[in-house]
Amino acid sequence: MKLAVVILAAGLGTRMKSALPKVLHPLLGKPIISHVLDAVTPLRPEKTVVVVNPHGAPVRDALSGRENIVFAVQKEMKGTGDAVKAAVRSLAGFQGTLLIVNGDTPLLNADALKRFVRLHAARKEAISLISFLVDPPHEYGRILREHGKMVGIIEHRNATDEQKEIREVNSGVYAMQSSMLGMLKNIKINPEKGEYYLTDIIGIAVRKGLRVGGHILGGPDEYSGINSREDLHEAGLILRRAIAHRWMHNGITILDCDSAFIDPAASLKADTVLYPNVHIEGTTSIGAHCTIYPNSRIINCTIGDNVTIKDSSVLEDSVVREHASVGPFAHIRPGSTIGPNAKIGNFVEIKKSSIGSGTKASHLSYIGDAEVGAGVNIGAGTITCNYDGVSKFKTTIEDGVFIGSDSQLVAPVTVGKDAYVGAGSTITKNVPPHALGLSRARQVNLEGWVERKKRRPAKETTPKGDSHGR
Ligand code: UD1
Ligand code: CA
């Protein structure tokens, strides 16, 4: 069976009250319309026509790189019936089944769509739609039936009080024979909204004696249409819960699934524990027996087994090896590798650096463009000065080095194996292996200075060098 898909995405989305086109609002890391495309792509349509409005460039841009998509422009937003009409030219010469979906229903399920298209073909229906039962029925179009047979759809805003009670509603998913496109011209303008409703095609087909089918397939979660920010929030919750339940089923403990943001492309292994408000984004993979404490965001990272990520840490495009610990309040920036058993502690920023096995940077450091060996101890407040305002330079810290607190390592520079750097040093020259590198002014102690100061008459000005701030 030949299949083409039409996605209606030209609507203005006024209920969103947004400068961003409705279908581009992100939902779990990708635009609403990308979710729709992901649901229809497994049906392998010959062609997918996305109907956009004349300001649809951002939608085209967001979908560039997708295969087999053509865009049709609906010049004026005159309703869903008019939107399908706008796609007709792009479908010239196509004969087969058309699957029409709204661009604002991101929770569509590919398997249900496949079943629906098969049902439509098997029953030899001219036009079919998916309906579902929901209470309350919100603003969805109500399915009208006589003796069980679908005879039409009435939109919420046009429904009588009695019709508003109907709990069977239109999902906005239709399958029709391409020959039905000719019938679009029979849709009359709805005087109240000044729109051509695609939904009217059902009544038209029934009156012409054609076979129509309304199939209840799945529930409200799948067909949730996004019209407002509340709907977007609701859809996000549905998706997050579904993903969290899948991972719990696979042995992950999730303390609060409503606040666990796990990208569909991410993966986790058994006995890992996620505290509330953890974001696992992109293609991140997390090993077994890890603990991710609250408010952390992990983007496109590979995390080994038995890793601990303490509260409020951000990790991007990096690798953290087994038994390492990161955070609280750490930032691992792209291109970093944290070795096994390493400890990256409070307020430490690591950028494009590799940190060796068992190495510790426990407090308040910046380590950028550095290669740090194994068993290194980086004291509190240590900074690699990797940037001279123009170029970036590399710092090498070999195995077993001890860097005293509050040191600066001015790159390019190497601290050799097992060397020490004295606290408070500014290191501008290489430190040879096993040496002590020290660069600070010698300390002077003025014996009895405090007593002398107390005895000084109050008016006397303090001699230079003896002043101190309060
Ligand atoms: C529509 C259906 C309703 C159904 C619901 C399911 C109609 C008249 N009503 O209502 O029966 O229960 O979807 O979610 O079809 N669009 C265009 N051009 C336009 C107008 C809309 O491309 O001129 C697109 C929108 O971008 C959107 C889709 O069509 O993706 C549906 O439009 P929307 O205004 O959201 O329709 P609903 O009121 O949700
Ligand atoms: Ca809608």
mmCIF file of C-alpha atoms and ligand atoms in Angstrom, residues 15 22 102 104 225-227, ligand 2:
data_model
loop_
_atom_site.group_PDB
_atom_site.id
_atom_site.type_symbol
_atom_site.label_atom_id
_atom_site.label_comp_id
_atom_site.label_asym_id
_atom_site.label_seq_id
_atom_site.Cartn_x
_atom_site.Cartn_y
_atom_site.Cartn_z
ATOM 1 C CA ARG A 15 -3.514 30.140 22.563
ATOM 2 C CA LYS A 22 3.554 26.450 18.471
ATOM 3 C CA ASN A 102 -2.064 17.536 13.412
ATOM 4 C CA ASP A 104 0.470 19.675 17.630
ATOM 5 C CA GLY A 225 -3.180 18.098 21.473
ATOM 6 C CA ILE A 226 -1.076 21.055 22.543
ATOM 7 C CA ASN A 227 -3.049 24.277 22.355
HETATM 8 CA CA CA B 2 -4.941 21.457 18.517
#
